């Protein structure tokens, strides 16, 4: 028997036709469907009632180089049971595809049988992404049967059905931030899609690539997609899809995050770095909160630690200090060194190359205190709560440890709730303005 992979397969429902004129109303139309197409294999799908009719038709095809198989419904009366018909027909199509047949090599003729059988076969074909459907049409008599001699094969295009089904799946994946899955889904061959739906798929692909870049914190790549493919967003479908398009405020923020601020050694560099970090900590917080929703606790934990570090750096920048270049002769730096020594805390690092001090996360908070910034004490309190001690972060399997941290989801949620309050305090009006923008970019499906 020929392999499915070497030829085309036609699947047909089998009814009764006009019992008084079966040759003209059943066998001849069946042969016409088989004759039109390079079919190497035929599957007949009769009911229990028409099983013998299917066998007789197979005998009539004995002289043809076609393999004919019969797959009748399993029980009497199932020809009027949509669920039973669908399950049976879908199983036949699935088995065909599992043994090597591609959807494009399968044709489905749903002309004969009960209306339930026809509907079930069409549903199963659409479920399996089979694009080749056909039925016999022509002038009909008073019984609704196509008159002999007027038969024509109609092959309606259902590519738009499969395309819309795929886009619906893509939408549901986008709502769940499964951007990589959307890209994989829409990478399938779309040559038979209607042009408008092809353009929509291209636009959605660009949109998914943009959000995937944002989600992995690659702001430069996200910006390049906006610049090079942003015009494609005009083809995003209206309605629920269009609400996922980044608005002008979001695009502007992406551009700002993608831009590298001047180094702190340049004039105005410290102030520019402070402004950059105000945006960055919000983006990172929302990204970490999304990791928490997805139960990626280790990833969320690392982001939380980094946010506390960045807030300390940001506040020092705002006061004209670079935590990586602290002058040793500065009075506030000296005061912080004394305070750290008195409390027997980890101190600044000395940078021999640049003859300056460098302040890690916790020592930086003491310098903030010496500068009169209450955020220094606030940041230390976050660590003192035990919510995010450095030892917990360092024991993470993603840093120095050999297993996941002991942080529970409940503890992580409390941590991010407290951190949201901290950022609101540290950023003031900027928090109120920026957090919704970041949320729209991090979780577009929630918009």
Short mmCIF file of C-alpha atoms in Angstrom, two decimals:
data_model
loop_
_atom_site.label_atom_id
_atom_site.label_comp_id
_atom_site.label_asym_id
_atom_site.label_seq_id
_atom_site.Cartn_x
_atom_site.Cartn_y
_atom_site.Cartn_z
CA UNK A 1 0.00 0.00 0.00
CA UNK A 2 1.30 3.45 -0.89
CA UNK A 3 2.59 5.59 1.93
CA UNK A 4 0.55 8.66 2.75
CA UNK A 5 3.65 10.74 2.26
CA UNK A 6 3.93 9.74 -1.42
CA UNK A 7 0.47 10.69 -2.63
CA UNK A 8 -2.73 12.54 -1.85
CA UNK A 9 -5.56 11.23 0.27
CA UNK A 10 -9.26 11.94 -0.23
CA UNK A 11 -11.67 11.48 2.68
CA UNK A 12 -15.39 11.25 1.81
CA UNK A 13 -18.59 10.78 3.75
CA UNK A 14 -20.91 8.14 2.30
CA UNK A 15 -24.70 8.51 2.35
CA UNK A 16 -27.54 6.67 0.64
CA UNK A 17 -28.35 8.95 -2.27
CA UNK A 18 -31.71 8.28 -3.92
CA UNK A 19 -32.25 4.57 -3.17
CA UNK A 20 -34.08 4.18 -6.50
CA UNK A 21 -31.25 5.86 -8.46
CA UNK A 22 -28.07 5.05 -6.50
CA UNK A 23 -25.88 4.79 -9.58
CA UNK A 24 -26.79 8.28 -10.74
CA UNK A 25 -27.14 9.98 -7.34
CA UNK A 26 -24.40 8.32 -5.30
CA UNK A 27 -21.84 6.17 -7.14
CA UNK A 28 -21.37 8.49 -10.11
CA UNK A 29 -20.83 11.63 -7.95
CA UNK A 30 -18.43 9.65 -5.73
CA UNK A 31 -16.42 8.63 -8.78
CA UNK A 32 -16.46 12.20 -10.08
CA UNK A 33 -14.91 13.45 -6.84
CA UNK A 34 -12.26 10.73 -6.95
CA UNK A 35 -11.52 11.32 -10.65
CA UNK A 36 -10.84 15.01 -10.15
CA UNK A 37 -7.56 15.02 -8.27
CA UNK A 38 -4.38 13.01 -8.10
CA UNK A 39 -5.61 10.79 -5.29
CA UNK A 40 -3.57 7.74 -4.33
CA UNK A 41 -5.64 6.79 -1.32
CA UNK A 42 -9.36 7.09 -0.50
CA UNK A 43 -11.04 6.83 2.88
CA UNK A 44 -14.81 6.23 2.87
CA UNK A 45 -16.70 7.31 5.98
CA UNK A 46 -20.13 5.65 6.01
CA UNK A 47 -22.63 5.18 8.82
CA UNK A 48 -23.53 1.68 9.96
CA UNK A 49 -26.54 2.00 7.66
CA UNK A 50 -24.43 2.77 4.56
CA UNK A 51 -21.49 0.49 5.34
CA UNK A 52 -22.54 -2.08 2.70
CA UNK A 53 -22.96 0.71 0.14
CA UNK A 54 -19.37 1.78 0.83
CA UNK A 55 -18.17 -1.79 0.35
CA UNK A 56 -19.98 -2.06 -2.97
CA UNK A 57 -18.40 1.18 -4.13
CA UNK A 58 -14.95 -0.07 -3.13
CA UNK A 59 -15.51 -3.16 -5.30
CA UNK A 60 -16.36 -0.90 -8.24
CA UNK A 61 -12.96 0.77 -7.82
CA UNK A 62 -11.02 -2.50 -7.79
CA UNK A 63 -9.54 -1.86 -11.24
CA UNK A 64 -8.07 1.51 -10.25
CA UNK A 65 -4.60 2.05 -8.76
CA UNK A 66 -6.12 3.57 -5.64
CA UNK A 67 -6.06 2.16 -2.12
CA UNK A 68 -9.59 2.36 -0.71
CA UNK A 69 -10.28 1.98 3.00
CA UNK A 70 -13.57 2.09 4.86
CA UNK A 71 -13.93 3.61 8.32
CA UNK A 72 -17.61 3.31 9.33
CA UNK A 73 -19.13 4.95 12.37
CA UNK A 74 -18.95 2.53 15.26
CA UNK A 75 -22.62 2.30 16.29
CA UNK A 76 -26.03 2.58 14.70
CA UNK A 77 -27.64 5.99 14.97
CA UNK A 78 -24.34 7.86 15.34
CA UNK A 79 -24.93 9.50 11.96
CA UNK A 80 -27.19 11.91 13.87
CA UNK A 81 -24.87 12.37 16.86
CA UNK A 82 -22.55 15.32 16.24
CA UNK A 83 -20.14 14.48 19.05
CA UNK A 84 -19.80 10.85 17.96
CA UNK A 85 -19.34 11.79 14.29
CA UNK A 86 -16.78 14.45 15.11
CA UNK A 87 -14.78 12.15 17.41
CA UNK A 88 -14.69 9.40 14.79
CA UNK A 89 -13.79 11.64 11.84
CA UNK A 90 -11.18 13.52 13.83
CA UNK A 91 -9.60 10.23 14.83
CA UNK A 92 -9.39 9.17 11.18
CA UNK A 93 -7.71 12.44 10.19
CA UNK A 94 -5.37 12.33 13.16
CA UNK A 95 -4.26 8.81 12.31
CA UNK A 96 -3.65 9.86 8.71
CA UNK A 97 -1.42 12.71 9.82
CA UNK A 98 0.39 10.57 12.39
CA UNK A 99 1.33 8.12 9.62
CA UNK A 100 2.87 10.76 7.39
CA UNK A 101 0.13 12.72 5.61
CA UNK A 102 0.45 16.49 5.75
CA UNK A 103 -2.69 18.65 5.99
CA UNK A 104 -2.05 19.99 2.48
CA UNK A 105 -2.03 16.45 1.04
CA UNK A 106 -5.50 15.61 2.38
CA UNK A 107 -8.76 16.48 0.66
CA UNK A 108 -12.14 16.30 2.36
CA UNK A 109 -15.45 15.82 0.51
CA UNK A 110 -18.42 16.36 2.81
CA UNK A 111 -21.19 16.11 0.20
CA UNK A 112 -22.91 12.90 1.25
CA UNK A 113 -24.27 11.53 4.50
CA UNK A 114 -26.47 13.28 7.02
CA UNK A 115 -26.10 16.99 7.68
CA UNK A 116 -24.59 16.02 11.03
CA UNK A 117 -21.95 13.89 9.31
CA UNK A 118 -21.08 16.69 6.89
CA UNK A 119 -20.84 19.27 9.68
CA UNK A 120 -18.70 16.96 11.81
CA UNK A 121 -16.26 16.26 8.97
CA UNK A 122 -15.87 19.97 8.20
CA UNK A 123 -15.25 20.72 11.89
CA UNK A 124 -12.66 17.94 12.11
CA UNK A 125 -10.94 19.19 8.94
CA UNK A 126 -10.75 22.74 10.27
CA UNK A 127 -9.50 21.40 13.61
CA UNK A 128 -6.66 19.65 11.76
CA UNK A 129 -5.87 22.67 9.55
CA UNK A 130 -6.77 20.81 6.35
CA UNK A 131 -7.21 23.48 3.66
CA UNK A 132 -8.75 21.31 0.87
CA UNK A 133 -12.52 21.00 1.25
CA UNK A 134 -14.93 20.13 -1.55
CA UNK A 135 -18.56 19.25 -2.16
CA UNK A 136 -20.72 18.31 -5.14
CA UNK A 137 -23.20 20.92 -6.26
CA UNK A 138 -25.45 21.44 -9.27
CA UNK A 139 -29.11 21.78 -10.17
CA UNK A 140 -31.27 20.07 -7.56
CA UNK A 141 -34.52 18.17 -7.93
CA UNK A 142 -37.59 18.39 -5.72
CA UNK A 143 -35.95 16.08 -3.15
CA UNK A 144 -32.94 18.38 -2.89
CA UNK A 145 -30.65 15.89 -4.64
CA UNK A 146 -28.31 17.15 -7.35
CA UNK A 147 -29.67 16.11 -10.72
CA UNK A 148 -27.50 13.61 -12.61
CA UNK A 149 -25.41 15.25 -15.31
CA UNK A 150 -25.34 18.67 -13.59
CA UNK A 151 -22.74 17.78 -10.95
CA UNK A 152 -19.92 20.24 -10.34
CA UNK A 153 -17.20 20.13 -7.71
CA UNK A 154 -16.96 23.23 -5.57
CA UNK A 155 -13.77 23.79 -3.60
CA UNK A 156 -14.31 26.79 -1.34
CA UNK A 157 -11.22 28.34 0.18
CA UNK A 158 -11.16 28.01 3.93
CA UNK A 159 -7.69 29.43 4.36
CA UNK A 160 -9.20 32.43 6.12
CA UNK A 161 -10.79 30.11 8.71
CA UNK A 162 -7.46 28.53 9.61
CA UNK A 163 -5.80 31.95 9.54
CA UNK A 164 -8.34 33.48 11.90
CA UNK A 165 -8.12 30.45 14.18
CA UNK A 166 -4.35 30.89 14.33
CA UNK A 167 -4.67 34.62 15.03
CA UNK A 168 -7.15 33.86 17.81
CA UNK A 169 -4.61 31.52 19.37
CA UNK A 170 -1.93 34.20 18.96
CA UNK A 171 -4.14 36.73 20.76
CA UNK A 172 -4.67 34.40 23.73
CA UNK A 173 -0.93 33.78 23.92
CA UNK A 174 -0.16 37.51 23.79
CA UNK A 175 -2.57 38.08 26.67
CA UNK A 176 -0.47 35.65 28.69
CA UNK A 177 2.82 37.31 27.72
CA UNK A 178 3.84 34.19 25.77
CA UNK A 179 5.59 36.30 23.14
CA UNK A 180 8.02 33.59 22.05
CA UNK A 181 5.11 31.21 21.53
CA UNK A 182 3.37 33.80 19.32
CA UNK A 183 6.50 34.12 17.19
CA UNK A 184 6.76 30.36 16.84
CA UNK A 185 3.06 30.04 16.00
CA UNK A 186 3.14 32.71 13.29
CA UNK A 187 6.34 31.40 11.73
CA UNK A 188 4.28 28.71 9.97
CA UNK A 189 3.81 28.91 6.20
CA UNK A 190 1.17 31.51 5.38
CA UNK A 191 1.32 31.46 1.58
CA UNK A 192 -2.33 30.43 1.25
CA UNK A 193 -3.61 33.11 3.63
CA UNK A 194 -5.68 36.02 2.27
CA UNK A 195 -3.36 39.04 1.78
CA UNK A 196 -5.05 41.15 4.46
CA UNK A 197 -4.63 38.43 7.08
CA UNK A 198 -1.01 37.93 6.03
CA UNK A 199 -0.36 41.60 6.70
CA UNK A 200 -2.10 41.33 10.06
CA UNK A 201 0.05 38.34 10.98
CA UNK A 202 3.20 40.24 9.96
CA UNK A 203 2.14 43.17 12.13
CA UNK A 204 1.37 40.92 15.11
CA UNK A 205 4.76 39.24 14.65
CA UNK A 206 6.46 42.63 14.89
CA UNK A 207 4.37 43.50 17.94
CA UNK A 208 5.32 40.22 19.66
CA UNK A 209 9.01 40.80 18.83
CA UNK A 210 8.78 44.28 20.35
CA UNK A 211 7.21 43.08 23.59
CA UNK A 212 9.58 40.10 23.81
CA UNK A 213 12.54 42.51 23.63
CA UNK A 214 11.01 44.77 26.29
CA UNK A 215 10.22 41.82 28.55
CA UNK A 216 13.83 40.58 28.47
CA UNK A 217 15.01 44.14 29.29
CA UNK A 218 16.57 44.68 25.85
CA UNK A 219 15.39 48.24 25.39
CA UNK A 220 17.72 48.96 22.49
CA UNK A 221 16.31 46.10 20.47
CA UNK A 222 12.77 47.15 21.36
CA UNK A 223 13.58 50.65 20.09
CA UNK A 224 15.06 49.30 16.84
CA UNK A 225 11.87 47.32 16.21
CA UNK A 226 9.81 50.47 16.69
CA UNK A 227 12.03 52.34 14.24
CA UNK A 228 12.29 49.62 11.60
CA UNK A 229 8.92 47.89 11.88
CA UNK A 230 6.69 50.40 13.65
CA UNK A 231 4.81 51.20 10.43
CA UNK A 232 3.61 47.59 10.38
CA UNK A 233 1.55 48.30 13.49
CA UNK A 234 -0.93 50.09 11.22
CA UNK A 235 -2.05 46.60 10.15
CA UNK A 236 -2.83 45.51 13.70
CA UNK A 237 -6.54 44.51 13.69
CA UNK A 238 -8.92 47.00 15.22
CA UNK A 239 -10.63 46.36 18.54
CA UNK A 240 -8.98 44.22 21.19
CA UNK A 241 -5.74 43.83 19.21
CA UNK A 242 -5.31 47.56 18.69
CA UNK A 243 -5.35 48.10 22.47
CA UNK A 244 -2.03 46.23 22.60
CA UNK A 245 -0.25 48.74 20.40
CA UNK A 246 2.20 50.88 22.42
CA UNK A 247 0.95 54.45 22.54
CA UNK A 248 3.15 57.49 21.90
CA UNK A 249 3.98 57.93 25.59
CA UNK A 250 5.11 54.32 25.86
CA UNK A 251 7.19 54.61 22.68
CA UNK A 252 8.84 57.75 24.00
CA UNK A 253 9.74 55.97 27.23
CA UNK A 254 11.24 53.03 25.34
CA UNK A 255 13.39 55.47 23.39
CA UNK A 256 14.54 57.13 26.61
CA UNK A 257 15.47 53.83 28.24
CA UNK A 258 17.27 52.69 25.09
CA UNK A 259 19.40 55.85 25.05
CA UNK A 260 22.61 55.60 27.06
CA UNK A 261 22.96 58.57 29.43
CA UNK A 262 26.29 60.40 29.41
CA UNK A 263 28.95 59.06 31.75
CA UNK A 264 29.03 60.57 35.21
CA UNK A 265 32.45 62.06 34.43
CA UNK A 266 30.92 64.33 31.79
CA UNK A 267 29.27 67.65 32.66
CA UNK A 268 25.69 67.00 33.70
CA UNK A 269 26.30 63.25 33.59
CA UNK A 270 25.37 62.58 37.21
CA UNK A 271 22.02 64.34 36.89
CA UNK A 272 21.30 62.53 33.62
CA UNK A 273 22.12 59.20 35.24
CA UNK A 274 19.70 59.98 38.06
CA UNK A 275 16.89 60.65 35.57
CA UNK A 276 17.68 57.45 33.71
CA UNK A 277 17.54 55.35 36.88
CA UNK A 278 14.18 56.84 37.88
CA UNK A 279 12.73 55.27 34.74
CA UNK A 280 14.77 52.09 34.96
CA UNK A 281 13.75 51.12 38.50
CA UNK A 282 10.06 51.37 37.57
CA UNK A 283 10.54 49.23 34.47
CA UNK A 284 12.51 46.65 36.44
CA UNK A 285 9.96 46.60 39.26
CA UNK A 286 7.07 45.93 36.89
CA UNK A 287 9.14 43.30 35.10
CA UNK A 288 9.90 41.62 38.43
CA UNK A 289 6.25 41.70 39.40
CA UNK A 290 5.43 39.94 36.13
CA UNK A 291 8.02 37.26 36.91
CA UNK A 292 6.29 36.86 40.27
CA UNK A 293 2.90 36.40 38.58
CA UNK A 294 4.46 33.67 36.47
CA UNK A 295 5.86 32.05 39.65
CA UNK A 296 9.49 32.59 38.56
CA UNK A 297 10.54 33.36 42.14
CA UNK A 298 14.30 33.27 41.58
CA UNK A 299 14.06 35.77 38.73
CA UNK A 300 11.75 38.00 40.78
CA UNK A 301 14.14 37.85 43.76
CA UNK A 302 17.14 38.98 41.72
CA UNK A 303 15.18 41.88 40.27
CA UNK A 304 14.06 42.94 43.73
CA UNK A 305 17.64 42.99 45.00
CA UNK A 306 18.79 44.97 41.99
CA UNK A 307 15.99 47.51 42.44
CA UNK A 308 17.04 48.27 46.02
CA UNK A 309 20.61 48.73 44.81
CA UNK A 310 19.50 51.04 41.98
CA UNK A 311 17.36 53.18 44.29
CA UNK A 312 20.41 53.84 46.47
CA UNK A 313 22.49 54.73 43.41
CA UNK A 314 19.70 56.94 42.08
CA UNK A 315 19.42 58.94 45.31
CA UNK A 316 23.19 59.43 45.41
CA UNK A 317 23.17 60.61 41.79
CA UNK A 318 20.45 63.11 42.68
CA UNK A 319 22.76 64.51 45.35
CA UNK A 320 25.70 64.71 42.97
CA UNK A 321 27.49 61.54 44.10
CA UNK A 322 28.47 58.58 41.95
CA UNK A 323 28.60 55.43 44.10
CA UNK A 324 31.38 54.10 41.86
CA UNK A 325 33.53 57.25 42.24
CA UNK A 326 33.34 58.61 45.79
CA UNK A 327 36.05 61.21 46.58
CA UNK A 328 38.06 60.18 49.68
CA UNK A 329 38.44 63.77 50.89
CA UNK A 330 34.68 64.49 50.89
CA UNK A 331 33.38 65.19 54.41
CA UNK A 332 30.18 63.18 53.97
CA UNK A 333 32.14 60.22 52.65
CA UNK A 334 34.45 60.41 55.69
CA UNK A 335 31.45 60.61 57.99
CA UNK A 336 29.91 57.53 56.36
CA UNK A 337 33.19 55.64 56.75
CA UNK A 338 33.28 56.42 60.46
CA UNK A 339 29.66 55.39 60.92
CA UNK A 340 30.25 52.08 59.13
CA UNK A 341 33.29 51.42 61.30
CA UNK A 342 31.38 52.21 64.50
CA UNK A 343 28.58 49.82 63.61
CA UNK A 344 31.06 47.22 62.35
CA UNK A 345 29.40 47.09 58.95
CA UNK A 346 30.88 46.26 55.59
CA UNK A 347 32.62 49.38 54.32
CA UNK A 348 33.41 51.00 50.97
CA UNK A 349 35.83 49.42 48.50
CA UNK A 350 38.97 51.28 47.53
CA UNK A 351 39.57 51.66 43.79
CA UNK A 352 43.33 51.87 43.42
CA UNK A 353 43.18 52.75 39.72
CA UNK A 354 40.98 55.83 40.14
CA UNK A 355 41.95 56.66 43.74
CA UNK A 356 38.38 56.72 44.96
CA UNK A 357 35.91 54.71 46.99
CA UNK A 358 33.16 52.49 45.62
CA UNK A 359 29.99 51.92 47.64
CA UNK A 360 28.10 48.59 47.47
CA UNK A 361 24.36 48.52 48.17
CA UNK A 362 24.33 48.62 51.99
CA UNK A 363 27.28 51.01 52.58
CA UNK A 364 25.67 53.39 50.07
CA UNK A 365 22.66 53.69 52.37
CA UNK A 366 24.93 55.00 55.16
CA UNK A 367 26.26 57.70 52.86
CA UNK A 368 22.68 58.68 52.08
CA UNK A 369 22.01 58.97 55.82
CA UNK A 370 25.05 61.18 56.25
CA UNK A 371 23.73 63.34 53.40
CA UNK A 372 20.46 63.78 55.29
CA UNK A 373 18.41 61.55 52.99
CA UNK A 374 15.78 59.52 54.93
CA UNK A 375 15.79 56.99 52.09
CA UNK A 376 19.08 55.64 53.47
CA UNK A 377 17.39 54.37 56.62
CA UNK A 378 14.35 53.23 54.60
CA UNK A 379 16.53 51.04 52.36
CA UNK A 380 18.25 49.49 55.38
CA UNK A 381 14.89 48.72 56.91
CA UNK A 382 13.95 46.70 53.85
CA UNK A 383 16.97 44.48 54.45
CA UNK A 384 16.44 44.39 58.23
CA UNK A 385 12.92 43.04 57.69
CA UNK A 386 14.54 39.87 56.42
CA UNK A 387 12.56 40.15 53.19
CA UNK A 388 15.66 40.44 51.06
CA UNK A 389 18.88 39.89 53.03
CA UNK A 390 22.00 39.67 50.85
CA UNK A 391 22.67 36.12 52.06
CA UNK A 392 19.32 35.00 50.60
CA UNK A 393 20.10 36.58 47.26
CA UNK A 394 23.63 35.15 47.27
CA UNK A 395 22.35 31.63 48.02
CA UNK A 396 20.15 31.68 44.93
CA UNK A 397 21.01 29.02 42.38
CA UNK A 398 21.36 31.88 39.89
CA UNK A 399 24.15 33.52 41.94
CA UNK A 400 26.36 31.39 44.19
CA UNK A 401 24.04 28.68 45.53
CA UNK A 402 23.16 25.19 44.41
CA UNK A 403 19.38 25.26 44.86
CA UNK A 404 16.43 27.60 44.71
CA UNK A 405 16.06 30.12 47.52
CA UNK A 406 13.74 29.41 50.40
CA UNK A 407 11.52 32.36 49.48
CA UNK A 408 7.86 31.38 49.22
CA UNK A 409 5.48 33.02 46.81
CA UNK A 410 3.67 34.65 49.73
CA UNK A 411 6.92 36.15 51.03
CA UNK A 412 7.85 37.32 47.54
CA UNK A 413 4.47 39.00 47.12
CA UNK A 414 4.93 40.80 50.44
CA UNK A 415 8.39 41.86 49.32
CA UNK A 416 7.10 43.39 46.08
CA UNK A 417 4.18 45.04 47.84
CA UNK A 418 6.61 46.74 50.23
CA UNK A 419 8.91 47.66 47.39
CA UNK A 420 6.05 49.32 45.55
CA UNK A 421 5.48 51.52 48.60
CA UNK A 422 9.21 52.27 48.72
CA UNK A 423 9.31 53.34 45.07
CA UNK A 424 6.24 55.50 45.52
CA UNK A 425 8.07 57.24 48.36
CA UNK A 426 11.37 57.51 46.48
CA UNK A 427 9.93 58.68 43.14
CA UNK A 428 6.87 60.68 44.15
CA UNK A 429 4.87 61.89 41.13
CA UNK A 430 7.17 60.02 38.74
CA UNK A 431 5.94 56.74 40.22
CA UNK A 432 2.31 57.69 39.64
CA UNK A 433 3.11 58.70 36.06
CA UNK A 434 5.51 55.94 35.04
CA UNK A 435 4.10 52.80 36.67
CA UNK A 436 0.98 52.60 34.42
CA UNK A 437 3.16 53.08 31.31
CA UNK A 438 5.49 50.31 32.41
CA UNK A 439 2.54 48.06 33.16
CA UNK A 440 1.09 48.63 29.68
CA UNK A 441 4.41 47.56 28.16
CA UNK A 442 5.04 44.62 30.47
CA UNK A 443 1.58 43.12 30.29
CA UNK A 444 -0.17 44.42 27.12
CA UNK A 445 -2.96 41.87 27.40
CA UNK A 446 -4.17 43.47 30.62
CA UNK A 447 -4.83 46.80 28.94
#
